[in-house]
Amino acid sequence: GEDVEQSLFLSVREGDSSVINCTYTDSSSTYLYWYKQEPGAGLQLLTYIFSNMDMKQDQRLTVLLNKKDKHLSLRIADTQTGDSAIYFCAEILMDSNYQLIWGAGTKLIIKP
Amino acid sequence: ETGVTQSPTHLIKTRGQQVTLRCSSQSGHNTVSWYQQALGQGPQFIFQYYREEENGRGNFPPRFSGLQFPNYSSELNVNALELDDSALYLCASSTYGTDKNIQYFGAGTRLSVL
């Protein structure tokens, strides 16, 4: 079945880079997404990558995709206290009415 | 701001009761998807509505039902509430069939079942 896995916590120092990792299972996924959720809030789309791309950069965010290993990562450069949140990766099932399958989320903790 | 609004923001119900949650989609979007997010977990897909019909369903029992209206807004109804239904309910709007199929989320409705 479909499954998306992420580690639950990541702790980094302010100013360092954060790398959040995700593995997925559906090789037919055409798009993969990263969403951010702050406490008590909904999900905010951060970025997405098309499956025929290896990398996408958007300001402080870099997404790397290894399709062979079904591995996705999100790098946040110069991590700030405002980046504290839970980060979710999600894959889209094109054969199931574009349903999104989500990981459990990685809580990013920023140390001063 | 995504333009997706959900109401109410919080709700407390007792076991066995029924609840209706509402969602207004972003202007220009024709599809609404509903998700349940239990504490400490990722969202779980409940169902999707497109052209006023259910267009896909996750692993949820029939007591979870929905509607979509001609203006593309949507309702999620849950009958015979159980304690495990306590969660954040998220609605997302999108345009069906576009290549990116980006879903934009509302802030959610926090449902507590006592």
mmCIF file of C-alpha atoms in Angstrom:
data_model
loop_
_atom_site.group_PDB
_atom_site.id
_atom_site.type_symbol
_atom_site.label_atom_id
_atom_site.label_comp_id
_atom_site.label_asym_id
_atom_site.label_seq_id
_atom_site.Cartn_x
_atom_site.Cartn_y
_atom_site.Cartn_z
ATOM 1 C CA GLY A 1 0.000 0.000 0.000
ATOM 2 C CA GLU A 2 0.922 3.618 -0.133
ATOM 3 C CA ASP A 3 3.081 4.930 2.675
ATOM 4 C CA VAL A 4 5.088 8.083 3.279
ATOM 5 C CA GLU A 5 7.636 8.072 6.073
ATOM 6 C CA GLN A 6 9.435 10.861 7.881
ATOM 7 C CA SER A 7 11.438 11.078 11.067
ATOM 8 C CA LEU A 8 9.423 12.733 13.820
ATOM 9 C CA PHE A 9 11.882 15.337 15.108
ATOM 10 C CA LEU A 10 14.818 17.420 13.910
ATOM 11 C CA SER A 11 16.751 19.828 16.113
ATOM 12 C CA VAL A 12 19.087 22.438 14.596
ATOM 13 C CA ARG A 13 20.856 25.583 15.732
ATOM 14 C CA GLU A 14 19.629 28.931 14.502
ATOM 15 C CA GLY A 15 21.578 29.896 11.387
ATOM 16 C CA ASP A 16 22.420 26.305 10.425
ATOM 17 C CA SER A 17 20.822 24.387 7.578
ATOM 18 C CA SER A 18 17.959 21.978 8.277
ATOM 19 C CA VAL A 19 17.487 18.872 6.172
ATOM 20 C CA ILE A 20 14.169 17.057 6.481
ATOM 21 C CA ASN A 21 13.927 13.676 4.816
ATOM 22 C CA CYS A 22 11.005 11.676 3.462
ATOM 23 C CA THR A 23 10.547 8.345 1.702
ATOM 24 C CA TYR A 24 7.533 7.437 -0.361
ATOM 25 C CA THR A 25 6.304 4.298 -2.050
ATOM 26 C CA ASP A 26 4.176 5.110 -5.084
ATOM 27 C CA SER A 27 6.438 5.220 -8.115
ATOM 28 C CA SER A 28 3.607 6.661 -10.214
ATOM 29 C CA SER A 29 3.485 9.868 -8.159
ATOM 30 C CA THR A 30 4.075 12.785 -10.510
ATOM 31 C CA TYR A 31 4.281 15.539 -7.917
ATOM 32 C CA LEU A 32 5.610 15.584 -4.381
ATOM 33 C CA TYR A 33 4.897 18.386 -1.962
ATOM 34 C CA TRP A 34 6.214 19.955 1.192
ATOM 35 C CA TYR A 35 3.739 21.629 3.532
ATOM 36 C CA LYS A 36 4.358 23.529 6.764
ATOM 37 C CA GLN A 37 2.036 23.536 9.756
ATOM 38 C CA GLU A 38 2.439 25.981 12.607
ATOM 39 C CA PRO A 39 0.734 25.354 15.966
ATOM 40 C CA GLY A 40 -3.036 25.637 15.729
ATOM 41 C CA ALA A 41 -2.927 26.400 12.020
ATOM 42 C CA GLY A 42 -3.753 24.692 8.754
ATOM 43 C CA LEU A 43 -1.286 23.459 6.164
ATOM 44 C CA GLN A 44 0.720 25.935 4.124
ATOM 45 C CA LEU A 45 2.214 24.805 0.834
ATOM 46 C CA LEU A 46 5.962 25.503 0.833
ATOM 47 C CA THR A 47 7.077 23.984 -2.420
ATOM 48 C CA TYR A 48 6.585 21.051 -4.766
ATOM 49 C CA ILE A 49 8.665 19.122 -7.258
ATOM 50 C CA PHE A 50 7.750 17.291 -10.437
ATOM 51 C CA SER A 51 8.957 13.711 -10.581
ATOM 52 C CA ASN A 52 11.183 14.249 -13.625
ATOM 53 C CA MET A 53 13.241 16.835 -11.726
ATOM 54 C CA ASP A 54 16.169 16.097 -9.415
ATOM 55 C CA MET A 55 16.292 19.428 -7.666
ATOM 56 C CA LYS A 56 14.284 22.576 -7.177
ATOM 57 C CA GLN A 57 15.459 25.716 -5.423
ATOM 58 C CA ASP A 58 13.228 28.476 -4.116
ATOM 59 C CA GLN A 59 15.009 31.134 -2.035
ATOM 60 C CA ARG A 60 16.098 29.399 1.202
ATOM 61 C CA LEU A 61 14.427 26.127 0.244
ATOM 62 C CA THR A 62 16.045 23.349 -1.779
ATOM 63 C CA VAL A 63 14.177 20.160 -2.644
ATOM 64 C CA LEU A 64 16.114 17.087 -3.749
ATOM 65 C CA LEU A 65 14.404 14.088 -5.320
ATOM 66 C CA ASN A 66 15.970 10.674 -5.782
ATOM 67 C CA LYS A 67 13.327 8.843 -7.748
ATOM 68 C CA LYS A 68 15.244 5.561 -7.852
ATOM 69 C CA ASP A 69 15.342 5.392 -4.042
ATOM 70 C CA LYS A 70 11.971 7.168 -3.649
ATOM 71 C CA HIS A 71 13.641 9.675 -1.356
ATOM 72 C CA LEU A 72 12.720 13.339 -1.021
ATOM 73 C CA SER A 73 14.446 15.965 1.097
ATOM 74 C CA LEU A 74 13.826 19.573 2.028
ATOM 75 C CA ARG A 75 16.787 21.751 2.935
ATOM 76 C CA ILE A 76 16.152 25.054 4.703
ATOM 77 C CA ALA A 77 19.194 27.317 4.601
ATOM 78 C CA ASP A 78 19.972 29.728 7.460
ATOM 79 C CA THR A 79 17.243 28.317 9.694
ATOM 80 C CA GLN A 80 15.407 30.964 11.705
ATOM 81 C CA THR A 81 13.156 30.756 14.782
ATOM 82 C CA GLY A 82 10.185 31.431 12.504
ATOM 83 C CA ASP A 83 10.891 28.128 10.760
ATOM 84 C CA SER A 84 9.785 26.240 13.884
ATOM 85 C CA ALA A 85 6.863 24.128 12.714
ATOM 86 C CA ILE A 86 5.901 20.649 11.606
ATOM 87 C CA TYR A 87 6.866 19.836 8.032
ATOM 88 C CA PHE A 88 4.874 17.310 6.031
ATOM 89 C CA CYS A 89 5.774 15.666 2.783
ATOM 90 C CA ALA A 90 2.979 14.349 0.598
ATOM 91 C CA GLU A 91 2.723 12.405 -2.631
ATOM 92 C CA ILE A 92 -0.157 12.541 -5.054
ATOM 93 C CA LEU A 93 -1.875 9.394 -6.304
ATOM 94 C CA MET A 94 -2.745 10.219 -9.891
ATOM 95 C CA ASP A 95 -4.742 6.995 -10.223
ATOM 96 C CA SER A 96 -6.871 7.695 -7.147
ATOM 97 C CA ASN A 97 -8.533 11.000 -7.945
ATOM 98 C CA TYR A 98 -5.414 12.977 -7.077
ATOM 99 C CA GLN A 99 -5.595 11.954 -3.428
ATOM 100 C CA LEU A 100 -2.678 13.158 -1.287
ATOM 101 C CA ILE A 101 -0.881 10.652 0.932
ATOM 102 C CA TRP A 102 0.946 12.239 3.838
ATOM 103 C CA GLY A 103 3.805 11.493 6.133
ATOM 104 C CA ALA A 104 3.369 11.903 9.899
ATOM 105 C CA GLY A 105 5.335 15.141 9.860
ATOM 106 C CA THR A 106 8.755 16.220 11.151
ATOM 107 C CA LYS A 107 8.802 18.695 14.007
ATOM 108 C CA LEU A 108 11.632 21.175 13.454
ATOM 109 C CA ILE A 109 13.060 22.514 16.716
ATOM 110 C CA ILE A 110 15.357 25.535 16.581
ATOM 111 C CA LYS A 111 18.007 25.930 19.277
ATOM 112 C CA PRO A 112 19.333 29.453 19.937
ATOM 113 C CA GLU B 1 -3.963 33.415 3.281
ATOM 114 C CA THR B 2 -5.249 30.722 0.938
ATOM 115 C CA GLY B 3 -8.809 32.005 0.532
ATOM 116 C CA VAL B 4 -10.172 28.736 1.928
ATOM 117 C CA THR B 5 -12.366 29.319 4.962
ATOM 118 C CA GLN B 6 -13.716 26.762 7.388
ATOM 119 C CA SER B 7 -16.349 27.075 10.086
ATOM 120 C CA PRO B 8 -16.608 26.718 12.940
ATOM 121 C CA THR B 9 -13.013 26.897 14.207
ATOM 122 C CA HIS B 10 -13.752 24.818 17.295
ATOM 123 C CA LEU B 11 -16.565 22.498 18.240
ATOM 124 C CA ILE B 12 -17.361 20.315 21.229
ATOM 125 C CA LYS B 13 -19.841 17.475 20.873
ATOM 126 C CA THR B 14 -20.789 14.405 22.855
ATOM 127 C CA ARG B 15 -20.652 10.802 21.729
ATOM 128 C CA GLY B 16 -23.572 9.825 19.510
ATOM 129 C CA GLN B 17 -24.302 13.330 18.296
ATOM 130 C CA GLN B 18 -24.065 14.562 14.714
ATOM 131 C CA VAL B 19 -21.907 17.397 13.404
ATOM 132 C CA THR B 20 -21.691 19.480 10.220
ATOM 133 C CA LEU B 21 -18.498 21.264 9.225
ATOM 134 C CA ARG B 22 -18.364 23.825 6.434
ATOM 135 C CA CYS B 23 -15.796 24.893 3.885
ATOM 136 C CA SER B 24 -15.710 27.683 1.312
ATOM 137 C CA SER B 25 -13.277 27.007 -1.473
ATOM 138 C CA GLN B 26 -10.867 29.451 -3.046
ATOM 139 C CA SER B 27 -12.248 31.463 -5.930
ATOM 140 C CA GLY B 28 -11.772 29.602 -9.218
ATOM 141 C CA HIS B 29 -11.429 26.165 -7.629
ATOM 142 C CA ASN B 30 -13.956 23.422 -8.355
ATOM 143 C CA THR B 31 -12.812 20.617 -6.083
ATOM 144 C CA VAL B 32 -12.878 20.206 -2.324
ATOM 145 C CA SER B 33 -11.045 17.491 -0.395
ATOM 146 C CA TRP B 34 -11.559 16.732 3.280
ATOM 147 C CA TYR B 35 -8.903 15.357 5.620
ATOM 148 C CA GLN B 36 -8.872 14.218 9.243
ATOM 149 C CA GLN B 37 -5.737 14.981 11.241
ATOM 150 C CA ALA B 38 -5.471 13.277 14.611
ATOM 151 C CA LEU B 39 -3.069 14.743 17.152
ATOM 152 C CA GLY B 40 0.550 14.047 16.253
ATOM 153 C CA GLN B 41 -0.285 12.491 12.896
ATOM 154 C CA GLY B 42 -0.430 13.467 9.260
ATOM 155 C CA PRO B 43 -3.738 14.152 7.532
ATOM 156 C CA GLN B 44 -5.841 11.193 6.398
ATOM 157 C CA PHE B 45 -7.935 11.579 3.255
ATOM 158 C CA ILE B 46 -11.671 11.316 3.921
ATOM 159 C CA PHE B 47 -13.166 12.118 0.512
ATOM 160 C CA GLN B 48 -13.181 14.553 -2.369
ATOM 161 C CA TYR B 49 -16.035 16.381 -4.076
ATOM 162 C CA TYR B 50 -16.011 17.513 -7.683
ATOM 163 C CA ARG B 51 -19.017 18.747 -9.654
ATOM 164 C CA GLU B 52 -21.201 18.176 -6.595
ATOM 165 C CA GLU B 53 -20.437 14.461 -6.464
ATOM 166 C CA GLU B 54 -18.130 12.347 -4.333
ATOM 167 C CA ASN B 55 -15.059 11.747 -6.453
ATOM 168 C CA GLY B 56 -12.946 9.459 -4.313
ATOM 169 C CA ARG B 57 -13.040 8.222 -0.750
ATOM 170 C CA GLY B 58 -10.507 7.115 1.822
ATOM 171 C CA ASN B 59 -10.916 4.443 4.464
ATOM 172 C CA PHE B 60 -13.712 6.101 6.430
ATOM 173 C CA PRO B 61 -17.119 4.589 7.337
ATOM 174 C CA PRO B 62 -20.394 5.739 5.730
ATOM 175 C CA ARG B 63 -21.283 7.838 8.773
ATOM 176 C CA PHE B 64 -18.826 10.334 7.249
ATOM 177 C CA SER B 65 -20.686 11.997 4.395
ATOM 178 C CA GLY B 66 -20.479 15.205 2.464
ATOM 179 C CA LEU B 67 -22.024 17.613 0.054
ATOM 180 C CA GLN B 68 -20.775 20.074 -2.489
ATOM 181 C CA PHE B 69 -22.888 23.000 -3.585
ATOM 182 C CA PRO B 70 -23.105 24.750 -6.967
ATOM 183 C CA ASN B 71 -20.792 27.501 -5.686
ATOM 184 C CA TYR B 72 -18.235 24.716 -4.906
ATOM 185 C CA SER B 73 -18.476 25.153 -1.141
ATOM 186 C CA SER B 74 -18.774 21.936 0.803
ATOM 187 C CA GLU B 75 -19.989 20.332 4.001
ATOM 188 C CA LEU B 76 -18.673 17.375 5.947
ATOM 189 C CA ASN B 77 -21.245 15.553 8.065
ATOM 190 C CA VAL B 78 -20.398 13.006 10.719
ATOM 191 C CA ASN B 79 -23.159 10.962 12.344
ATOM 192 C CA ALA B 80 -23.055 8.936 15.550
ATOM 193 C CA LEU B 81 -19.895 10.630 16.772
ATOM 194 C CA GLU B 82 -17.281 8.483 18.487
ATOM 195 C CA LEU B 83 -14.498 9.560 20.823
ATOM 196 C CA ASP B 84 -11.926 8.716 18.126
ATOM 197 C CA ASP B 85 -13.505 11.290 15.823
ATOM 198 C CA SER B 86 -11.806 13.985 17.906
ATOM 199 C CA ALA B 87 -9.366 15.597 15.480
ATOM 200 C CA LEU B 88 -8.585 18.599 13.308
ATOM 201 C CA TYR B 89 -10.685 18.470 10.138
ATOM 202 C CA LEU B 90 -9.070 20.147 7.179
ATOM 203 C CA CYS B 91 -10.591 21.126 3.901
ATOM 204 C CA ALA B 92 -8.542 21.813 0.784
ATOM 205 C CA SER B 93 -9.629 23.321 -2.488
ATOM 206 C CA SER B 94 -8.077 22.778 -5.884
ATOM 207 C CA THR B 95 -8.821 22.654 -9.588
ATOM 208 C CA TYR B 96 -9.429 19.083 -10.657
ATOM 209 C CA GLY B 97 -7.183 17.590 -13.295
ATOM 210 C CA THR B 98 -4.553 20.317 -13.462
ATOM 211 C CA ASP B 99 -1.060 18.910 -13.669
ATOM 212 C CA LYS B 100 0.169 20.222 -10.356
ATOM 213 C CA ASN B 101 -3.133 19.690 -8.539
ATOM 214 C CA ILE B 102 -2.000 21.948 -5.738
ATOM 215 C CA GLN B 103 -4.360 21.798 -2.793
ATOM 216 C CA TYR B 104 -4.842 24.899 -0.669
ATOM 217 C CA PHE B 105 -5.914 24.352 2.908
ATOM 218 C CA GLY B 106 -8.137 26.163 5.326
ATOM 219 C CA ALA B 107 -7.162 26.601 8.971
ATOM 220 C CA GLY B 108 -9.303 23.634 9.996
ATOM 221 C CA THR B 109 -12.057 22.859 12.473
ATOM 222 C CA ARG B 110 -10.976 21.351 15.782
ATOM 223 C CA LEU B 111 -13.615 18.828 16.864
ATOM 224 C CA SER B 112 -13.628 17.443 20.379
ATOM 225 C CA VAL B 113 -15.945 14.537 21.169
ATOM 226 C CA LEU B 114 -16.599 13.955 24.865
#
